Amino acid sequence: MRTDDVTQILESVGAIRQGHFELTSGLHSGTYVQCALVLQYPKYAEQLGGARAAEFMDLRVDCVASPALGGVILGHEVARAIPPGAQGKPVRAIFVERDATGQLTLRRGFRVEPDEHVLVVEDVWTTGGSTFETIRVLEEAGARVVAAGALIDRSGGKIELPVRTEALLDVKIESYEPSECPLCRNGGVAI
């Protein structure tokens, strides 16, 4: 799938929004990409998941793991698009989520096997923090994280993770520390 096709799909459902936003990372931005607005359409989710999976077909992937909530649907679709492994076992899709202390963890009975090959999938990278934390959780549980992928990298290529990274769409969108945000200085309030 070409980047123009991805952009067109996102724009057609209003997923690229303009305003004054506080991102999950705590940074502020005048542009926000709400991937849930595109992933609510199973047809688009399937297309985007398939395109995301295509970048990793050269790797052994036993499981796709995503940080909740943003990466769950996309991770599921990526796992569905990856063919079964050598023994015919389908690729699983799991997720990590925050516990009562705010730490990402495996819950709901999810676990990984020692040396299980895992692909981490996220919807949008701004700082890569949730993906990095997901990798840490999986590696501490014994998995081998082989790569990480996102639908959108809005960092301008600044994401540095300890594994191979691939984004379907690279978009340079400015983000600011709240104390340096020009939108705040102009009297705006982030939502």
Short mmCIF file of N, CA and C in Angstrom, two decimals:
data_model
loop_
_atom_site.label_atom_id
_atom_site.label_comp_id
_atom_site.label_asym_id
_atom_site.label_seq_id
_atom_site.Cartn_x
_atom_site.Cartn_y
_atom_site.Cartn_z
N MET A 1 0.85 -1.18 0.00
CA MET A 1 0.00 0.00 0.00
C MET A 1 0.89 1.24 0.00
N ARG A 2 0.61 2.15 -0.91
CA ARG A 2 1.39 3.37 -1.02
C ARG A 2 1.02 4.35 0.10
N THR A 3 1.96 5.24 0.43
CA THR A 3 1.70 6.22 1.48
C THR A 3 0.52 7.12 1.12
N ASP A 4 0.36 7.42 -0.16
CA ASP A 4 -0.78 8.24 -0.60
C ASP A 4 -2.10 7.54 -0.29
N ASP A 5 -2.13 6.22 -0.47
CA ASP A 5 -3.34 5.45 -0.18
C ASP A 5 -3.67 5.49 1.31
N VAL A 6 -2.63 5.35 2.15
CA VAL A 6 -2.84 5.40 3.60
C VAL A 6 -3.36 6.77 4.00
N THR A 7 -2.73 7.82 3.49
CA THR A 7 -3.15 9.19 3.81
C THR A 7 -4.59 9.42 3.37
N GLN A 8 -4.94 8.95 2.19
CA GLN A 8 -6.30 9.14 1.67
C GLN A 8 -7.33 8.44 2.57
N ILE A 9 -7.02 7.23 3.02
CA ILE A 9 -7.94 6.52 3.91
C ILE A 9 -8.11 7.29 5.21
N LEU A 10 -6.99 7.73 5.80
CA LEU A 10 -7.05 8.49 7.06
C LEU A 10 -7.87 9.77 6.90
N GLU A 11 -7.63 10.49 5.83
CA GLU A 11 -8.36 11.74 5.60
C GLU A 11 -9.84 11.50 5.33
N SER A 12 -10.17 10.40 4.65
CA SER A 12 -11.56 10.13 4.29
C SER A 12 -12.46 9.90 5.50
N VAL A 13 -11.88 9.46 6.61
CA VAL A 13 -12.67 9.20 7.83
C VAL A 13 -12.46 10.28 8.89
N GLY A 14 -11.70 11.31 8.57
CA GLY A 14 -11.47 12.40 9.52
C GLY A 14 -10.50 12.04 10.63
N ALA A 15 -9.59 11.11 10.37
CA ALA A 15 -8.65 10.67 11.40
C ALA A 15 -7.51 11.65 11.62
N ILE A 16 -7.25 12.52 10.66
CA ILE A 16 -6.22 13.55 10.82
C ILE A 16 -6.93 14.82 11.25
N ARG A 17 -6.67 15.22 12.49
CA ARG A 17 -7.42 16.33 13.09
C ARG A 17 -6.49 17.50 13.40
N GLN A 18 -7.03 18.71 13.29
CA GLN A 18 -6.29 19.93 13.59
C GLN A 18 -6.91 20.59 14.82
N GLY A 19 -6.06 21.18 15.66
CA GLY A 19 -6.53 21.84 16.88
C GLY A 19 -5.38 22.03 17.83
N HIS A 20 -5.63 21.74 19.12
CA HIS A 20 -4.61 21.86 20.17
C HIS A 20 -4.79 20.64 21.06
N PHE A 21 -3.84 19.72 20.99
CA PHE A 21 -4.01 18.41 21.63
C PHE A 21 -2.89 18.10 22.61
N GLU A 22 -3.25 17.43 23.69
CA GLU A 22 -2.26 16.84 24.59
C GLU A 22 -2.18 15.37 24.23
N LEU A 23 -0.99 14.94 23.81
CA LEU A 23 -0.78 13.56 23.39
C LEU A 23 -0.56 12.65 24.59
N THR A 24 -0.65 11.36 24.38
CA THR A 24 -0.42 10.38 25.44
C THR A 24 0.95 10.58 26.08
N SER A 25 1.91 11.01 25.30
CA SER A 25 3.27 11.25 25.80
C SER A 25 3.35 12.46 26.72
N GLY A 26 2.28 13.28 26.78
CA GLY A 26 2.30 14.52 27.55
C GLY A 26 2.68 15.72 26.70
N LEU A 27 3.18 15.49 25.51
CA LEU A 27 3.53 16.58 24.60
C LEU A 27 2.27 17.20 24.01
N HIS A 28 2.39 18.42 23.52
CA HIS A 28 1.29 19.11 22.87
C HIS A 28 1.54 19.16 21.37
N SER A 29 0.45 19.22 20.58
CA SER A 29 0.57 19.29 19.13
C SER A 29 -0.66 19.96 18.54
N GLY A 30 -0.48 20.56 17.38
CA GLY A 30 -1.59 21.15 16.65
C GLY A 30 -2.26 20.16 15.71
N THR A 31 -1.66 19.00 15.56
CA THR A 31 -2.22 17.95 14.69
C THR A 31 -2.28 16.65 15.47
N TYR A 32 -3.36 15.95 15.33
CA TYR A 32 -3.55 14.67 16.02
C TYR A 32 -4.09 13.67 15.02
N VAL A 33 -3.53 12.48 15.04
CA VAL A 33 -4.03 11.41 14.20
C VAL A 33 -4.74 10.42 15.10
N GLN A 34 -6.05 10.35 14.97
CA GLN A 34 -6.88 9.46 15.79
C GLN A 34 -7.14 8.19 14.98
N CYS A 35 -6.24 7.22 15.16
CA CYS A 35 -6.34 5.99 14.36
C CYS A 35 -7.60 5.19 14.66
N ALA A 36 -8.19 5.37 15.82
CA ALA A 36 -9.43 4.65 16.13
C ALA A 36 -10.51 4.99 15.12
N LEU A 37 -10.48 6.20 14.56
CA LEU A 37 -11.49 6.60 13.59
C LEU A 37 -11.39 5.82 12.28
N VAL A 38 -10.19 5.36 11.94
CA VAL A 38 -10.04 4.54 10.74
C VAL A 38 -10.18 3.06 11.08
N LEU A 39 -9.68 2.66 12.24
CA LEU A 39 -9.73 1.24 12.62
C LEU A 39 -11.13 0.78 13.01
N GLN A 40 -12.07 1.72 13.17
CA GLN A 40 -13.45 1.32 13.45
C GLN A 40 -14.10 0.67 12.23
N TYR A 41 -13.48 0.84 11.07
CA TYR A 41 -13.97 0.22 9.85
C TYR A 41 -13.18 -1.05 9.59
N PRO A 42 -13.79 -2.23 9.78
CA PRO A 42 -13.05 -3.49 9.62
C PRO A 42 -12.34 -3.61 8.27
N LYS A 43 -12.93 -3.11 7.21
CA LYS A 43 -12.30 -3.20 5.89
C LYS A 43 -10.98 -2.43 5.87
N TYR A 44 -10.98 -1.21 6.41
CA TYR A 44 -9.74 -0.43 6.46
C TYR A 44 -8.74 -1.05 7.42
N ALA A 45 -9.22 -1.54 8.56
CA ALA A 45 -8.33 -2.18 9.52
C ALA A 45 -7.64 -3.39 8.89
N GLU A 46 -8.39 -4.17 8.13
CA GLU A 46 -7.82 -5.33 7.45
C GLU A 46 -6.77 -4.90 6.42
N GLN A 47 -7.09 -3.87 5.62
CA GLN A 47 -6.15 -3.40 4.60
C GLN A 47 -4.86 -2.86 5.23
N LEU A 48 -5.02 -2.05 6.26
CA LEU A 48 -3.85 -1.45 6.91
C LEU A 48 -3.04 -2.51 7.66
N GLY A 49 -3.73 -3.45 8.31
CA GLY A 49 -3.03 -4.54 8.99
C GLY A 49 -2.26 -5.41 8.01
N GLY A 50 -2.86 -5.69 6.87
CA GLY A 50 -2.18 -6.48 5.84
C GLY A 50 -0.96 -5.76 5.29
N ALA A 51 -1.09 -4.46 5.07
CA ALA A 51 0.04 -3.67 4.58
C ALA A 51 1.15 -3.61 5.62
N ARG A 52 0.75 -3.48 6.88
CA ARG A 52 1.74 -3.45 7.97
C ARG A 52 2.45 -4.80 8.08
N ALA A 53 1.72 -5.89 7.96
CA ALA A 53 2.29 -7.24 8.07
C ALA A 53 3.25 -7.52 6.92
N ALA A 54 2.97 -6.98 5.74
CA ALA A 54 3.79 -7.26 4.56
C ALA A 54 5.25 -6.87 4.77
N GLU A 55 5.49 -5.86 5.58
CA GLU A 55 6.86 -5.40 5.84
C GLU A 55 7.68 -6.39 6.67
N PHE A 56 7.00 -7.35 7.31
CA PHE A 56 7.69 -8.25 8.23
C PHE A 56 7.62 -9.71 7.80
N MET A 57 7.25 -9.98 6.57
CA MET A 57 7.12 -11.35 6.09
C MET A 57 8.45 -12.09 6.04
N ASP A 58 9.56 -11.36 6.09
CA ASP A 58 10.88 -12.00 6.07
C ASP A 58 11.30 -12.51 7.45
N LEU A 59 10.50 -12.24 8.46
CA LEU A 59 10.83 -12.63 9.83
C LEU A 59 9.97 -13.78 10.31
N ARG A 60 10.49 -14.54 11.24
CA ARG A 60 9.66 -15.51 11.96
C ARG A 60 8.89 -14.72 13.02
N VAL A 61 7.57 -14.79 12.95
CA VAL A 61 6.71 -14.12 13.92
C VAL A 61 5.72 -15.15 14.45
N ASP A 62 5.80 -15.43 15.76
CA ASP A 62 4.89 -16.36 16.41
C ASP A 62 3.72 -15.64 17.05
N CYS A 63 3.94 -14.37 17.37
CA CYS A 63 2.95 -13.61 18.15
C CYS A 63 3.11 -12.14 17.82
N VAL A 64 1.99 -11.42 17.79
CA VAL A 64 2.00 -9.96 17.66
C VAL A 64 1.47 -9.41 18.98
N ALA A 65 2.20 -8.48 19.56
CA ALA A 65 1.80 -7.87 20.83
C ALA A 65 1.70 -6.37 20.65
N SER A 66 0.70 -5.79 21.28
CA SER A 66 0.46 -4.35 21.17
C SER A 66 0.20 -3.74 22.53
N PRO A 67 0.56 -2.47 22.70
CA PRO A 67 0.15 -1.77 23.91
C PRO A 67 -1.33 -1.36 23.78
N ALA A 68 -2.08 -1.60 24.83
CA ALA A 68 -3.49 -1.21 24.83
C ALA A 68 -3.57 0.29 25.08
N LEU A 69 -4.39 0.94 24.53
CA LEU A 69 -5.53 0.51 23.78
C LEU A 69 -5.30 0.71 22.28
N GLY A 70 -4.48 1.69 21.96
CA GLY A 70 -4.35 2.11 20.56
C GLY A 70 -3.90 1.05 19.58
N GLY A 71 -3.04 0.13 20.00
CA GLY A 71 -2.50 -0.84 19.07
C GLY A 71 -3.26 -2.14 18.95
N VAL A 72 -4.30 -2.33 19.75
CA VAL A 72 -4.96 -3.64 19.84
C VAL A 72 -5.58 -4.07 18.51
N ILE A 73 -6.39 -3.24 17.90
CA ILE A 73 -7.07 -3.63 16.65
C ILE A 73 -6.04 -3.83 15.54
N LEU A 74 -5.11 -2.91 15.40
CA LEU A 74 -4.11 -3.04 14.36
C LEU A 74 -3.26 -4.29 14.58
N GLY A 75 -2.86 -4.55 15.82
CA GLY A 75 -2.08 -5.75 16.12
C GLY A 75 -2.83 -7.02 15.75
N HIS A 76 -4.12 -7.04 16.02
CA HIS A 76 -4.96 -8.19 15.68
C HIS A 76 -4.96 -8.41 14.17
N GLU A 77 -5.12 -7.34 13.42
CA GLU A 77 -5.16 -7.45 11.95
C GLU A 77 -3.80 -7.83 11.37
N VAL A 78 -2.72 -7.34 11.96
CA VAL A 78 -1.38 -7.74 11.51
C VAL A 78 -1.19 -9.23 11.75
N ALA A 79 -1.55 -9.72 12.94
CA ALA A 79 -1.41 -11.14 13.24
C ALA A 79 -2.24 -11.99 12.28
N ARG A 80 -3.42 -11.54 11.96
CA ARG A 80 -4.30 -12.28 11.05
C ARG A 80 -3.68 -12.37 9.65
N ALA A 81 -2.94 -11.35 9.25
CA ALA A 81 -2.37 -11.31 7.91
C ALA A 81 -1.07 -12.12 7.76
N ILE A 82 -0.45 -12.49 8.87
CA ILE A 82 0.80 -13.25 8.81
C ILE A 82 0.46 -14.73 8.72
N PRO A 83 1.02 -15.43 7.73
CA PRO A 83 0.72 -16.86 7.58
C PRO A 83 1.17 -17.68 8.78
N PRO A 84 0.53 -18.81 9.02
CA PRO A 84 0.95 -19.69 10.12
C PRO A 84 2.41 -20.10 9.98
N GLY A 85 3.01 -20.46 11.13
CA GLY A 85 4.41 -20.88 11.14
C GLY A 85 4.59 -22.28 10.58
N ALA A 86 5.79 -22.81 10.72
CA ALA A 86 6.18 -24.10 10.15
C ALA A 86 5.27 -25.24 10.60
N GLN A 87 4.81 -25.23 11.84
CA GLN A 87 3.93 -26.30 12.34
C GLN A 87 2.46 -26.00 12.06
N GLY A 88 2.17 -24.97 11.31
CA GLY A 88 0.79 -24.64 10.98
C GLY A 88 0.04 -23.92 12.09
N LYS A 89 0.77 -23.52 13.12
CA LYS A 89 0.16 -22.82 14.26
C LYS A 89 -0.09 -21.36 13.89
N PRO A 90 -1.33 -20.88 14.04
CA PRO A 90 -1.61 -19.48 13.68
C PRO A 90 -0.87 -18.50 14.61
N VAL A 91 -0.62 -17.33 14.07
CA VAL A 91 0.03 -16.26 14.83
C VAL A 91 -0.99 -15.69 15.82
N ARG A 92 -0.57 -15.57 17.07
CA ARG A 92 -1.45 -15.01 18.11
C ARG A 92 -1.36 -13.49 18.11
N ALA A 93 -2.41 -12.85 18.63
CA ALA A 93 -2.42 -11.40 18.86
C ALA A 93 -2.76 -11.18 20.32
N ILE A 94 -1.81 -10.58 21.06
CA ILE A 94 -2.03 -10.29 22.48
C ILE A 94 -1.76 -8.81 22.72
N PHE A 95 -2.03 -8.37 23.93
CA PHE A 95 -1.73 -6.99 24.26
C PHE A 95 -1.28 -6.86 25.70
N VAL A 96 -0.54 -5.80 25.95
CA VAL A 96 -0.16 -5.42 27.31
C VAL A 96 -1.03 -4.23 27.68
N GLU A 97 -1.27 -4.10 28.97
CA GLU A 97 -2.09 -2.98 29.43
C GLU A 97 -1.58 -2.49 30.78
N ARG A 98 -2.02 -1.33 31.17
CA ARG A 98 -1.56 -0.73 32.42
C ARG A 98 -2.27 -1.37 33.61
N ASP A 99 -1.48 -1.63 34.66
CA ASP A 99 -2.05 -2.14 35.89
C ASP A 99 -2.41 -0.97 36.80
N ALA A 100 -2.77 -1.25 38.04
CA ALA A 100 -3.22 -0.22 38.98
C ALA A 100 -2.12 0.81 39.27
N THR A 101 -0.86 0.43 39.08
CA THR A 101 0.25 1.36 39.33
C THR A 101 0.63 2.15 38.09
N GLY A 102 -0.02 1.86 36.95
CA GLY A 102 0.28 2.57 35.71
C GLY A 102 1.35 1.92 34.86
N GLN A 103 1.84 0.75 35.28
CA GLN A 103 2.87 0.04 34.52
C GLN A 103 2.24 -0.89 33.50
N LEU A 104 2.83 -0.96 32.31
CA LEU A 104 2.36 -1.94 31.33
C LEU A 104 2.75 -3.33 31.79
N THR A 105 1.82 -4.27 31.59
CA THR A 105 2.06 -5.65 32.00
C THR A 105 1.19 -6.59 31.18
N LEU A 106 1.58 -7.85 31.15
CA LEU A 106 0.73 -8.89 30.56
C LEU A 106 -0.35 -9.23 31.57
N ARG A 107 -1.59 -9.22 31.15
CA ARG A 107 -2.73 -9.54 32.02
C ARG A 107 -3.68 -10.45 31.26
N ARG A 108 -4.83 -10.72 31.82
CA ARG A 108 -5.91 -11.48 31.18
C ARG A 108 -5.49 -12.89 30.76
N GLY A 109 -4.47 -13.42 31.42
CA GLY A 109 -4.00 -14.77 31.08
C GLY A 109 -3.02 -14.81 29.92
N PHE A 110 -2.69 -13.65 29.33
CA PHE A 110 -1.70 -13.64 28.26
C PHE A 110 -0.33 -13.96 28.84
N ARG A 111 0.43 -14.73 28.07
CA ARG A 111 1.81 -15.00 28.43
C ARG A 111 2.56 -15.29 27.13
N VAL A 112 3.86 -15.26 27.22
CA VAL A 112 4.71 -15.60 26.08
C VAL A 112 5.60 -16.77 26.48
N GLU A 113 5.92 -17.58 25.49
CA GLU A 113 6.79 -18.72 25.72
C GLU A 113 8.25 -18.26 25.64
N PRO A 114 9.14 -18.99 26.32
CA PRO A 114 10.56 -18.65 26.19
C PRO A 114 10.99 -18.70 24.72
N ASP A 115 11.65 -17.67 24.27
CA ASP A 115 12.16 -17.54 22.91
C ASP A 115 11.06 -17.42 21.86
N GLU A 116 9.83 -17.16 22.26
CA GLU A 116 8.76 -16.91 21.28
C GLU A 116 9.10 -15.64 20.52
N HIS A 117 9.00 -15.66 19.21
CA HIS A 117 9.34 -14.52 18.36
C HIS A 117 8.13 -13.59 18.26
N VAL A 118 8.31 -12.36 18.75
CA VAL A 118 7.19 -11.42 18.87
C VAL A 118 7.46 -10.16 18.06
N LEU A 119 6.44 -9.73 17.37
CA LEU A 119 6.42 -8.46 16.65
C LEU A 119 5.54 -7.52 17.47
N VAL A 120 6.06 -6.35 17.83
CA VAL A 120 5.28 -5.36 18.57
C VAL A 120 4.68 -4.38 17.58
N VAL A 121 3.37 -4.14 17.69
CA VAL A 121 2.67 -3.26 16.75
C VAL A 121 1.90 -2.19 17.52
N GLU A 122 2.06 -0.96 17.08
CA GLU A 122 1.42 0.21 17.70
C GLU A 122 0.72 1.00 16.61
N ASP A 123 -0.26 1.83 16.99
CA ASP A 123 -0.92 2.64 15.98
C ASP A 123 -0.08 3.85 15.58
N VAL A 124 0.34 4.67 16.56
CA VAL A 124 1.10 5.88 16.27
C VAL A 124 2.30 5.97 17.21
N TRP A 125 3.46 6.29 16.64
CA TRP A 125 4.65 6.59 17.44
C TRP A 125 4.82 8.10 17.49
N THR A 126 4.95 8.63 18.70
CA THR A 126 5.36 10.01 18.89
C THR A 126 6.75 10.01 19.49
N THR A 127 6.89 9.38 20.65
CA THR A 127 8.20 9.22 21.29
C THR A 127 8.66 7.76 21.26
N GLY A 128 7.74 6.84 21.03
CA GLY A 128 8.06 5.41 21.07
C GLY A 128 8.03 4.82 22.46
N GLY A 129 7.62 5.62 23.44
CA GLY A 129 7.64 5.18 24.83
C GLY A 129 6.82 3.93 25.11
N SER A 130 5.59 3.86 24.62
CA SER A 130 4.75 2.69 24.87
C SER A 130 5.30 1.45 24.19
N THR A 131 5.85 1.62 23.00
CA THR A 131 6.44 0.48 22.29
C THR A 131 7.68 -0.01 23.03
N PHE A 132 8.51 0.91 23.47
CA PHE A 132 9.71 0.54 24.23
C PHE A 132 9.34 -0.21 25.50
N GLU A 133 8.34 0.29 26.20
CA GLU A 133 7.89 -0.36 27.44
C GLU A 133 7.29 -1.74 27.15
N THR A 134 6.58 -1.87 26.04
CA THR A 134 6.01 -3.16 25.64
C THR A 134 7.13 -4.16 25.36
N ILE A 135 8.16 -3.72 24.66
CA ILE A 135 9.31 -4.58 24.38
C ILE A 135 9.93 -5.06 25.69
N ARG A 136 10.11 -4.16 26.64
CA ARG A 136 10.70 -4.52 27.94
C ARG A 136 9.87 -5.58 28.64
N VAL A 137 8.55 -5.40 28.69
CA VAL A 137 7.66 -6.35 29.35
C VAL A 137 7.79 -7.74 28.71
N LEU A 138 7.79 -7.78 27.39
CA LEU A 138 7.85 -9.06 26.68
C LEU A 138 9.20 -9.74 26.87
N GLU A 139 10.28 -8.97 26.80
CA GLU A 139 11.60 -9.57 26.98
C GLU A 139 11.78 -10.08 28.41
N GLU A 140 11.27 -9.34 29.38
CA GLU A 140 11.35 -9.81 30.77
C GLU A 140 10.55 -11.09 30.97
N ALA A 141 9.52 -11.29 30.15
CA ALA A 141 8.71 -12.51 30.23
C ALA A 141 9.33 -13.66 29.43
N GLY A 142 10.46 -13.40 28.74
CA GLY A 142 11.17 -14.45 28.04
C GLY A 142 11.04 -14.46 26.53
N ALA A 143 10.26 -13.56 25.97
CA ALA A 143 10.07 -13.52 24.52
C ALA A 143 11.29 -12.93 23.82
N ARG A 144 11.39 -13.18 22.54
CA ARG A 144 12.40 -12.56 21.69
C ARG A 144 11.65 -11.58 20.79
N VAL A 145 11.77 -10.30 21.05
CA VAL A 145 11.12 -9.30 20.21
C VAL A 145 11.98 -9.11 18.97
N VAL A 146 11.40 -9.40 17.81
CA VAL A 146 12.16 -9.39 16.56
C VAL A 146 12.04 -8.09 15.79
N ALA A 147 10.99 -7.31 16.04
CA ALA A 147 10.79 -6.04 15.33
C ALA A 147 9.62 -5.29 15.95
N ALA A 148 9.49 -4.03 15.54
CA ALA A 148 8.36 -3.21 15.97
C ALA A 148 7.83 -2.44 14.77
N GLY A 149 6.52 -2.34 14.68
CA GLY A 149 5.91 -1.63 13.57
C GLY A 149 4.81 -0.71 14.04
N ALA A 150 4.57 0.32 13.27
CA ALA A 150 3.49 1.26 13.57
C ALA A 150 2.77 1.62 12.28
N LEU A 151 1.55 2.02 12.43
CA LEU A 151 0.82 2.55 11.29
C LEU A 151 1.44 3.89 10.90
N ILE A 152 1.68 4.75 11.91
CA ILE A 152 2.21 6.09 11.66
C ILE A 152 3.37 6.39 12.59
N ASP A 153 4.46 6.90 12.02
CA ASP A 153 5.57 7.44 12.81
C ASP A 153 5.51 8.95 12.66
N ARG A 154 5.09 9.62 13.71
CA ARG A 154 4.99 11.07 13.67
C ARG A 154 6.20 11.75 14.28
N SER A 155 7.25 10.96 14.56
CA SER A 155 8.45 11.49 15.21
C SER A 155 9.43 12.13 14.23
N GLY A 156 9.20 11.96 12.95
CA GLY A 156 10.16 12.45 11.97
C GLY A 156 11.39 11.55 11.90
N GLY A 157 11.20 10.27 12.17
CA GLY A 157 12.30 9.30 12.10
C GLY A 157 13.19 9.28 13.32
N LYS A 158 12.76 9.87 14.41
CA LYS A 158 13.59 9.95 15.62
C LYS A 158 13.40 8.77 16.57
N ILE A 159 12.50 7.85 16.25
CA ILE A 159 12.26 6.70 17.11
C ILE A 159 13.51 5.83 17.12
N GLU A 160 13.99 5.52 18.32
CA GLU A 160 15.14 4.64 18.48
C GLU A 160 14.74 3.51 19.40
N LEU A 161 14.53 2.34 18.83
CA LEU A 161 14.17 1.16 19.59
C LEU A 161 15.26 0.11 19.39
N PRO A 162 15.36 -0.86 20.30
CA PRO A 162 16.44 -1.84 20.21
C PRO A 162 16.19 -2.94 19.17
N VAL A 163 15.19 -2.77 18.32
CA VAL A 163 14.85 -3.75 17.28
C VAL A 163 14.58 -3.01 15.98
N ARG A 164 14.47 -3.75 14.92
CA ARG A 164 14.11 -3.19 13.61
C ARG A 164 12.74 -2.50 13.72
N THR A 165 12.61 -1.33 13.11
CA THR A 165 11.35 -0.59 13.15
C THR A 165 10.90 -0.25 11.74
N GLU A 166 9.61 -0.33 11.53
CA GLU A 166 9.00 0.02 10.24
C GLU A 166 7.66 0.68 10.50
N ALA A 167 7.44 1.82 9.88
CA ALA A 167 6.14 2.49 9.94
C ALA A 167 5.54 2.52 8.54
N LEU A 168 4.24 2.37 8.47
CA LEU A 168 3.57 2.41 7.18
C LEU A 168 3.57 3.82 6.60
N LEU A 169 3.50 4.82 7.48
CA LEU A 169 3.45 6.21 7.05
C LEU A 169 4.33 7.04 7.98
N ASP A 170 5.30 7.74 7.40
CA ASP A 170 6.14 8.66 8.18
C ASP A 170 5.62 10.06 7.96
N VAL A 171 5.21 10.69 9.05
CA VAL A 171 4.66 12.03 8.97
C VAL A 171 5.35 12.88 10.03
N LYS A 172 5.96 13.97 9.61
CA LYS A 172 6.60 14.87 10.56
C LYS A 172 5.54 15.84 11.05
N ILE A 173 5.12 15.63 12.29
CA ILE A 173 4.14 16.51 12.92
C ILE A 173 4.79 17.08 14.16
N GLU A 174 4.85 18.39 14.24
CA GLU A 174 5.49 19.04 15.37
C GLU A 174 4.77 18.71 16.68
N SER A 175 5.56 18.50 17.71
CA SER A 175 5.01 18.35 19.06
C SER A 175 5.92 19.12 20.01
N TYR A 176 5.36 19.56 21.13
CA TYR A 176 6.07 20.47 22.02
C TYR A 176 5.89 20.06 23.47
N GLU A 177 6.92 20.35 24.25
CA GLU A 177 6.77 20.27 25.71
C GLU A 177 5.72 21.32 26.07
N PRO A 178 4.83 21.03 27.05
CA PRO A 178 3.79 22.00 27.39
C PRO A 178 4.34 23.40 27.71
N SER A 179 5.51 23.47 28.36
CA SER A 179 6.08 24.77 28.72
C SER A 179 6.59 25.55 27.51
N GLU A 180 6.78 24.86 26.37
CA GLU A 180 7.28 25.50 25.16
C GLU A 180 6.25 25.53 24.03
N CYS A 181 5.03 25.17 24.33
CA CYS A 181 3.99 25.05 23.31
C CYS A 181 3.52 26.42 22.82
N PRO A 182 3.68 26.71 21.52
CA PRO A 182 3.23 28.01 21.00
C PRO A 182 1.70 28.14 21.04
N LEU A 183 0.99 27.04 20.97
CA LEU A 183 -0.47 27.09 21.04
C LEU A 183 -0.93 27.52 22.43
N CYS A 184 -0.23 27.05 23.47
CA CYS A 184 -0.54 27.46 24.84
C CYS A 184 -0.20 28.94 25.03
N ARG A 185 0.95 29.36 24.48
CA ARG A 185 1.35 30.76 24.62
C ARG A 185 0.36 31.70 23.96
N ASN A 186 -0.36 31.20 22.95
CA ASN A 186 -1.37 32.02 22.28
C ASN A 186 -2.72 31.93 22.96
N GLY A 187 -2.75 31.34 24.16
CA GLY A 187 -3.98 31.28 24.94
C GLY A 187 -4.80 30.03 24.75
N GLY A 188 -4.32 29.11 23.94
CA GLY A 188 -5.08 27.88 23.70
C GLY A 188 -4.94 26.90 24.87
N VAL A 189 -5.92 26.02 24.97
CA VAL A 189 -5.91 24.98 25.99
C VAL A 189 -5.97 23.63 25.29
N ALA A 190 -5.02 22.78 25.61
CA ALA A 190 -4.97 21.46 24.96
C ALA A 190 -6.11 20.57 25.45
N ILE A 191 -6.65 19.79 24.52
CA ILE A 191 -7.68 18.80 24.88
C ILE A 191 -7.13 17.40 24.75
#
